[in-house]
PDB file of C-alpha atoms and ligand atoms in Angstrom:
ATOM      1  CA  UNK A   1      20.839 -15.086 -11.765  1.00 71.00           C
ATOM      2  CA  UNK A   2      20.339 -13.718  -8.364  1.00 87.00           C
ATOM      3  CA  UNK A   3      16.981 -14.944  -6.318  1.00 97.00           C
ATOM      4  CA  UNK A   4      14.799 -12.461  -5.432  1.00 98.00           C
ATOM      5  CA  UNK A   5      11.686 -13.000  -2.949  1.00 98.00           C
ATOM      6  CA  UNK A   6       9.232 -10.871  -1.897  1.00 98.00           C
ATOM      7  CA  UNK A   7       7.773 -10.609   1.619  1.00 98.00           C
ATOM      8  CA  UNK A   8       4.077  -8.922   1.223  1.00 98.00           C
ATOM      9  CA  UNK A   9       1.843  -7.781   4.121  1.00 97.00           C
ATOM     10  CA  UNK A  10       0.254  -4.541   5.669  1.00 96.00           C
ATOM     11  CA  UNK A  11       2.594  -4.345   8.538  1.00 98.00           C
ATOM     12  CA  UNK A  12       0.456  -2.340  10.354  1.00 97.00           C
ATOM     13  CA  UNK A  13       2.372  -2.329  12.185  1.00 98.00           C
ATOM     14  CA  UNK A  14       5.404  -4.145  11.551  1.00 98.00           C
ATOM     15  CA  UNK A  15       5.901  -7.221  14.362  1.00 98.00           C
ATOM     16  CA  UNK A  16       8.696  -9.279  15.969  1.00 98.00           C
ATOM     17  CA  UNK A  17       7.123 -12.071  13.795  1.00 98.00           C
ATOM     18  CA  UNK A  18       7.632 -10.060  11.300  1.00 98.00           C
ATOM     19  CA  UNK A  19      10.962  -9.265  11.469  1.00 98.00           C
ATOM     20  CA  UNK A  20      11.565 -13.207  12.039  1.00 97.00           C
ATOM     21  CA  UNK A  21      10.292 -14.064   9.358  1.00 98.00           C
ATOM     22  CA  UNK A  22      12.011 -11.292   7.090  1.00 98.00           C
ATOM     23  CA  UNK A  23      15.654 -12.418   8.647  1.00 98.00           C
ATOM     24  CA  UNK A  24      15.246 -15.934   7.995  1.00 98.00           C
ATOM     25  CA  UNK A  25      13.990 -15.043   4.383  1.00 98.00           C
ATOM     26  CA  UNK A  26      17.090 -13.016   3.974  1.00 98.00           C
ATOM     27  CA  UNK A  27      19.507 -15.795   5.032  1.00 97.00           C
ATOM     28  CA  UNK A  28      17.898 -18.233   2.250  1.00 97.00           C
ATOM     29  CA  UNK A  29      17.568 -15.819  -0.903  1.00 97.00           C
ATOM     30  CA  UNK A  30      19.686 -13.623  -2.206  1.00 97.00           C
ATOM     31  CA  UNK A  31      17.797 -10.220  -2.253  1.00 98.00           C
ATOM     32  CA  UNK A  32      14.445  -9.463  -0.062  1.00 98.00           C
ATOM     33  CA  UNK A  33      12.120  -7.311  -1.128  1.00 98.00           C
ATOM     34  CA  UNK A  34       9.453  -6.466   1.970  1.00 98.00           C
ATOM     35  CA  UNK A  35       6.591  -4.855   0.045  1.00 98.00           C
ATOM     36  CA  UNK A  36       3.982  -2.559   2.014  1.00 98.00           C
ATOM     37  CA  UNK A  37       0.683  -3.761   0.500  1.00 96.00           C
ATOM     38  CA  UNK A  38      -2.238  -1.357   1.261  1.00 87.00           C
ATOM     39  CA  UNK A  39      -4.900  -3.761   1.684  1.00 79.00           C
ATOM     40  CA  UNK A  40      -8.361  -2.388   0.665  1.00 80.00           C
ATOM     41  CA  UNK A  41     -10.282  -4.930   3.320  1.00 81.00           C
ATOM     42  CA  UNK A  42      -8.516  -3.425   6.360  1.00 80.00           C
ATOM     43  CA  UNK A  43      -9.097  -0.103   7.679  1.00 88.00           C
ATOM     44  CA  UNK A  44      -5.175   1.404   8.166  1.00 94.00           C
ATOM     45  CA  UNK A  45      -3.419   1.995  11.344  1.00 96.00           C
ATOM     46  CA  UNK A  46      -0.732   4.045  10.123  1.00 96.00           C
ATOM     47  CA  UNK A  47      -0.023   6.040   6.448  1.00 95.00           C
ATOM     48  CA  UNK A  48       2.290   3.093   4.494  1.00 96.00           C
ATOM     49  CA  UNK A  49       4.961   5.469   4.721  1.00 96.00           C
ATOM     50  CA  UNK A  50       5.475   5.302   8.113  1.00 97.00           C
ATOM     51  CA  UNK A  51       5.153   1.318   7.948  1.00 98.00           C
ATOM     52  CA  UNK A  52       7.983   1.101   5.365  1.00 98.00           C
ATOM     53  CA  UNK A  53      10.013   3.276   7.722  1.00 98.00           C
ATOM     54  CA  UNK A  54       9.584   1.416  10.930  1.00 98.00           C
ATOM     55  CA  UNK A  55      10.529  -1.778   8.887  1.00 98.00           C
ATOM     56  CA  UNK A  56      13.922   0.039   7.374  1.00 98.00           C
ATOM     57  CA  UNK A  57      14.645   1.041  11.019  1.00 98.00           C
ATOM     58  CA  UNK A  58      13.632  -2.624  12.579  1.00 98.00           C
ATOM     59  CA  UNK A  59      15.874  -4.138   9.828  1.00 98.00           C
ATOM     60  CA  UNK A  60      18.813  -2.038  10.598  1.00 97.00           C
ATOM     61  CA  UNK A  61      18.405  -2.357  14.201  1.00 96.00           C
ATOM     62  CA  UNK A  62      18.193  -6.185  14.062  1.00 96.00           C
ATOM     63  CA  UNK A  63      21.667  -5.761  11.927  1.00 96.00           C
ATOM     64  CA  UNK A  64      19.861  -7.403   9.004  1.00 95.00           C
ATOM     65  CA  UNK A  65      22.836  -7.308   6.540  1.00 90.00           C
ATOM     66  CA  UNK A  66      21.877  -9.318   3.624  1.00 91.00           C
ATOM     67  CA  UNK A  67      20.261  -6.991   0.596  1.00 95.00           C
ATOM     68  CA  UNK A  68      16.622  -6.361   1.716  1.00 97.00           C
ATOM     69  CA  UNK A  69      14.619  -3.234   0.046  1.00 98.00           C
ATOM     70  CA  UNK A  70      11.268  -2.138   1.809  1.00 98.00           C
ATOM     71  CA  UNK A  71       8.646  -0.643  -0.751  1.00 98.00           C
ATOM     72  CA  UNK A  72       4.816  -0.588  -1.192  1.00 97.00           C
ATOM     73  CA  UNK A  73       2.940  -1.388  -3.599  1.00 96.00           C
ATOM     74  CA  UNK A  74      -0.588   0.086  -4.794  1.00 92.00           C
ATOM     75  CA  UNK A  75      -0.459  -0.329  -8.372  1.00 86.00           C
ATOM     76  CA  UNK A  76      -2.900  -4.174  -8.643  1.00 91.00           C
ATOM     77  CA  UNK A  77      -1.581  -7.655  -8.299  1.00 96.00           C
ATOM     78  CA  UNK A  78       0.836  -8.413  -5.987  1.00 97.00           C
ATOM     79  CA  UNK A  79       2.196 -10.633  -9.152  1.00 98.00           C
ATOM     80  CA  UNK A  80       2.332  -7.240 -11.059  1.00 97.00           C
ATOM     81  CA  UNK A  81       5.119  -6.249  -8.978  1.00 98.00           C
ATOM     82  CA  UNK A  82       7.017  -9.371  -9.174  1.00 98.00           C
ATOM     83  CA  UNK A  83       7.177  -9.892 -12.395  1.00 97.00           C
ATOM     84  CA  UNK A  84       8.201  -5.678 -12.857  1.00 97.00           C
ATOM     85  CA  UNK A  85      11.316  -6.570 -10.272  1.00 98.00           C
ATOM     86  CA  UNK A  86      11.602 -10.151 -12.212  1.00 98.00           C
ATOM     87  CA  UNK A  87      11.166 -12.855  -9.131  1.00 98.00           C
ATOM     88  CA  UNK A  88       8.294 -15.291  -8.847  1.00 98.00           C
ATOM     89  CA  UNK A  89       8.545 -16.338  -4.900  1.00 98.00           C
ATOM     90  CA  UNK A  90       6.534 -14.761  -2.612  1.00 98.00           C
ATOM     91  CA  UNK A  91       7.610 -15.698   1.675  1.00 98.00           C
ATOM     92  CA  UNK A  92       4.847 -15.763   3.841  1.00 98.00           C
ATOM     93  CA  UNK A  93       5.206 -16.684   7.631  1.00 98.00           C
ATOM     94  CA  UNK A  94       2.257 -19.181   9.099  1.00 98.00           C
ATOM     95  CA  UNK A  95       1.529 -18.884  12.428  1.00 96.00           C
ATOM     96  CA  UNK A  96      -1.123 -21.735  12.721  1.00 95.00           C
ATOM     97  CA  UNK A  97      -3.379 -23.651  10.496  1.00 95.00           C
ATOM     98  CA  UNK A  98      -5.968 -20.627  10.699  1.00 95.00           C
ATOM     99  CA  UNK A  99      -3.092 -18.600   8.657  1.00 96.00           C
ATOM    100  CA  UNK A 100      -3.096 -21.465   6.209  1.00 97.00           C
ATOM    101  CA  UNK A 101      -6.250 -21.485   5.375  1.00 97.00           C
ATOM    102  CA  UNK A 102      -6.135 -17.495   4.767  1.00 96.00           C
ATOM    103  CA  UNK A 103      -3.095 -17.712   2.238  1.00 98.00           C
ATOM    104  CA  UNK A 104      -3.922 -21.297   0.568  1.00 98.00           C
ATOM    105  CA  UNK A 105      -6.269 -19.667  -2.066  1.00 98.00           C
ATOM    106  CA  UNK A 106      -3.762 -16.723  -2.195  1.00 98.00           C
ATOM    107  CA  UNK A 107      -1.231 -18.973  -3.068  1.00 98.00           C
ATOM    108  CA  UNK A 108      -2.742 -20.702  -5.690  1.00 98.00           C
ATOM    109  CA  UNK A 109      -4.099 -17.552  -7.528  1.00 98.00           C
ATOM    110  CA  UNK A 110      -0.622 -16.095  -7.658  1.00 98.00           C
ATOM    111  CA  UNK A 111       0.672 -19.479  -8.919  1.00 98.00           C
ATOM    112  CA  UNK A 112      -2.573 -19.193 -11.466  1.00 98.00           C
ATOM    113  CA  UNK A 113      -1.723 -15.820 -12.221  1.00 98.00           C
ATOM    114  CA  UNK A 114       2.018 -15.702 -12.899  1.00 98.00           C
ATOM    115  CA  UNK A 115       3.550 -18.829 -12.150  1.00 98.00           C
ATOM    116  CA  UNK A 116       4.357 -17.508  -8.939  1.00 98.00           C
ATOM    117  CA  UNK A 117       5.868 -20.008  -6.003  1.00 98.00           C
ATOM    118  CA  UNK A 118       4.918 -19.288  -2.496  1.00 98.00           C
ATOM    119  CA  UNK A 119       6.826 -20.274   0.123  1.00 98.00           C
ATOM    120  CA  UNK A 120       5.938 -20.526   4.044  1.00 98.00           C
ATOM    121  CA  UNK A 121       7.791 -20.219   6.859  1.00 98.00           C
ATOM    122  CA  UNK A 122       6.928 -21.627  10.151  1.00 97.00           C
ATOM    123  CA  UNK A 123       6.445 -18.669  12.987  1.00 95.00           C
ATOM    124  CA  UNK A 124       9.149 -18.827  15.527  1.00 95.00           C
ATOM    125  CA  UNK A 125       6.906 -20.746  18.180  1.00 95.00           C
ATOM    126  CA  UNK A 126       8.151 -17.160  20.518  1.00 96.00           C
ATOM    127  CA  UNK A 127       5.896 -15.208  18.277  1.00 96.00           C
ATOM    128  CA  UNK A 128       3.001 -17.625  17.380  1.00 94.00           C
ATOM    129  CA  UNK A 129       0.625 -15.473  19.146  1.00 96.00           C
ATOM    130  CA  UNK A 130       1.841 -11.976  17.750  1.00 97.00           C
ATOM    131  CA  UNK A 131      -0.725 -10.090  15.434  1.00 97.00           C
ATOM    132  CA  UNK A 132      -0.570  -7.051  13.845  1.00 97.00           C
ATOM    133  CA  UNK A 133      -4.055  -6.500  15.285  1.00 96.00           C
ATOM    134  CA  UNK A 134      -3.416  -7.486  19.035  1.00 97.00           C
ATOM    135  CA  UNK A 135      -0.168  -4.844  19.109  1.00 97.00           C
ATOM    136  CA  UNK A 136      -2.849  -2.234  17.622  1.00 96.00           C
ATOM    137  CA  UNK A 137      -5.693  -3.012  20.280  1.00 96.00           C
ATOM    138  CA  UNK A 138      -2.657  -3.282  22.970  1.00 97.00           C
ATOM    139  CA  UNK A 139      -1.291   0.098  21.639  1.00 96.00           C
ATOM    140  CA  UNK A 140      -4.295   1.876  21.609  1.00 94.00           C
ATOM    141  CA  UNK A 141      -5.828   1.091  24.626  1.00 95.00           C
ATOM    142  CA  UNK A 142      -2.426   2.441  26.475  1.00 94.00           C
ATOM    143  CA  UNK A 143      -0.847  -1.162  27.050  1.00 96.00           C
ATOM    144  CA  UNK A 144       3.040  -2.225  26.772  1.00 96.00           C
ATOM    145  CA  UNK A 145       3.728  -3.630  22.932  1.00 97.00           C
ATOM    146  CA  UNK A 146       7.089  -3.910  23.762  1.00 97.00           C
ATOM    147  CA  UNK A 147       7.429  -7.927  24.068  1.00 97.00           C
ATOM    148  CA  UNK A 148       5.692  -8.278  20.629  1.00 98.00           C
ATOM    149  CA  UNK A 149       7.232  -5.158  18.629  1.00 98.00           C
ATOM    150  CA  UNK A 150      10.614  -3.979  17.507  1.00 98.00           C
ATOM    151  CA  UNK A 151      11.959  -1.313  19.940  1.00 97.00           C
ATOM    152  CA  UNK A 152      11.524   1.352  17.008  1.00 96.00           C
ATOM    153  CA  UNK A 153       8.057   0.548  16.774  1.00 98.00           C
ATOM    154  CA  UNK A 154       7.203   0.760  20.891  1.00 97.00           C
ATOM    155  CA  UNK A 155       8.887   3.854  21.062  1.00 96.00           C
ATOM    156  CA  UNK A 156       7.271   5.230  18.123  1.00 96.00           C
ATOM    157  CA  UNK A 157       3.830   4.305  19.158  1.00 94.00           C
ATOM    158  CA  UNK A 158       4.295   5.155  22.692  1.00 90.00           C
ATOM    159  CA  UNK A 159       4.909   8.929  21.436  1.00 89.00           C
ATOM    160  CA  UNK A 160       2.029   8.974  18.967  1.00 84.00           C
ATOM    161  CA  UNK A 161      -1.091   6.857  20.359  1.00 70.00           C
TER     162      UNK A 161
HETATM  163  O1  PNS B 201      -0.634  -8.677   6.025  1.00 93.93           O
HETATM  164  P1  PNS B 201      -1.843  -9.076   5.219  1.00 93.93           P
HETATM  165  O2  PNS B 201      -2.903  -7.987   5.278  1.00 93.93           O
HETATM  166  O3  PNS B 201      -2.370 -10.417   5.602  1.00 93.93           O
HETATM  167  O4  PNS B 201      -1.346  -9.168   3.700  1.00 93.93           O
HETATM  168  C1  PNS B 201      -2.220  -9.593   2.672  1.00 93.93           C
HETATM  169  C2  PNS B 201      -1.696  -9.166   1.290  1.00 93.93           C
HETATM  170  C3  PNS B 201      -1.531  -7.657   1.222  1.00 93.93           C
HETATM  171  C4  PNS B 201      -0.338  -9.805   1.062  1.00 93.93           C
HETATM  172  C5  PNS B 201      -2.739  -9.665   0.248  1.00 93.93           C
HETATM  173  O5  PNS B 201      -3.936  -9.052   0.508  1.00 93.93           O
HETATM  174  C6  PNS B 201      -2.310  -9.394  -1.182  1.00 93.93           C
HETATM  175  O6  PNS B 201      -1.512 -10.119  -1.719  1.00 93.93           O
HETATM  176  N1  PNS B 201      -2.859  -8.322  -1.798  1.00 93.93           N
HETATM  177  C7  PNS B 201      -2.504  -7.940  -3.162  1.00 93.93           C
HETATM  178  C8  PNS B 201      -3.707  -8.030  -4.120  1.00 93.93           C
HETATM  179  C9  PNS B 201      -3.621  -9.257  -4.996  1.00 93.93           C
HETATM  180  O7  PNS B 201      -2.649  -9.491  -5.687  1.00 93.93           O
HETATM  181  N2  PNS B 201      -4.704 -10.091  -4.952  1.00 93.93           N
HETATM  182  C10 PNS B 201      -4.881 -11.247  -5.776  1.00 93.93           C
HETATM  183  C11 PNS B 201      -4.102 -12.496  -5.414  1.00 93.93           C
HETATM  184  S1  PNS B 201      -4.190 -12.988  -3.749  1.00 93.93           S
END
């Protein structure tokens, strides 16, 4: 039976941390899924459709080749759409021991929930500082994103903030 596991976020945008994190995920399991989560608490940078399509073009431009499948999901529980594509790991990357504190009780609930494993990945120590939120503040304010952001992503943002 093949190993599915699911990397969740808002990738608003979509980071070089990111990206790390979805690579090494895709060297250990067999299929990736990288699900767009809208995420009610967090006011959105960019329509999820545009997300999913700067991670399809990031992924292809990092010449990703393993199977990895970029979707959202808006439907509930991030378990919901686990067990509808039958896996039960979810990859997270942790930056620092803030980021652990933030998914521990996320963790658990999905394991509460559905049985659900989560699994963590250390942040490439090159992209420990890399938020979604500083690239957004950097990009809006008119500075250079490119060190923390796949080239697709600077050049999109460059054209459209
Ligand atoms: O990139 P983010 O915003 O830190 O990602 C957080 C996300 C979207 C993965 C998290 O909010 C999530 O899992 N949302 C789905 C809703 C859900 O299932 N909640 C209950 C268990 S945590």
């Amino acid at each position: 039976m093949s190993r599915i596991a699911v990397v969740p976020g808002s990738f608003d945008p979509v980071t070089l941390g990111h990206l790390d994190v979805i690579e090494r995920a895709a060297g250990i399991f067999d299929e990736v899924h990288v699900l767009v989560v809208h995420n009610p608490d967090k006011k959105a940078f960019l329509p999820v459709p545009e997300r999913e399509s700067l991670i399809r073009q990031a992924i292809q431009e990092r010449g990703i080749s393993s199977p990895v499948e970029v979707t959202n999901w808006s439907m509930g529980l991030l378990v919901d759409y686990l067990q509808q594509v039958g896996s039960n790991i979810i990859v997270k990357g942790l930056r620092s021991n803030v980021d652990l504190s933030y998914e521990t009780p996320m963790s658990i609930v999905n394991r509460d929930l559905a049985e659900v494993e989560t699994v963590f990945l250390l942040t490439a120590p090159e992209h420990g500082h890399v938020s979604s939120s500083l690239v957004r503040q950097v990009a809006t304010l008119g500075g250079d994103i490119s060190p923390y952001v796949p080239r697709s992503v600077a050049t999109f943002l460059q054209k459209h903030r």
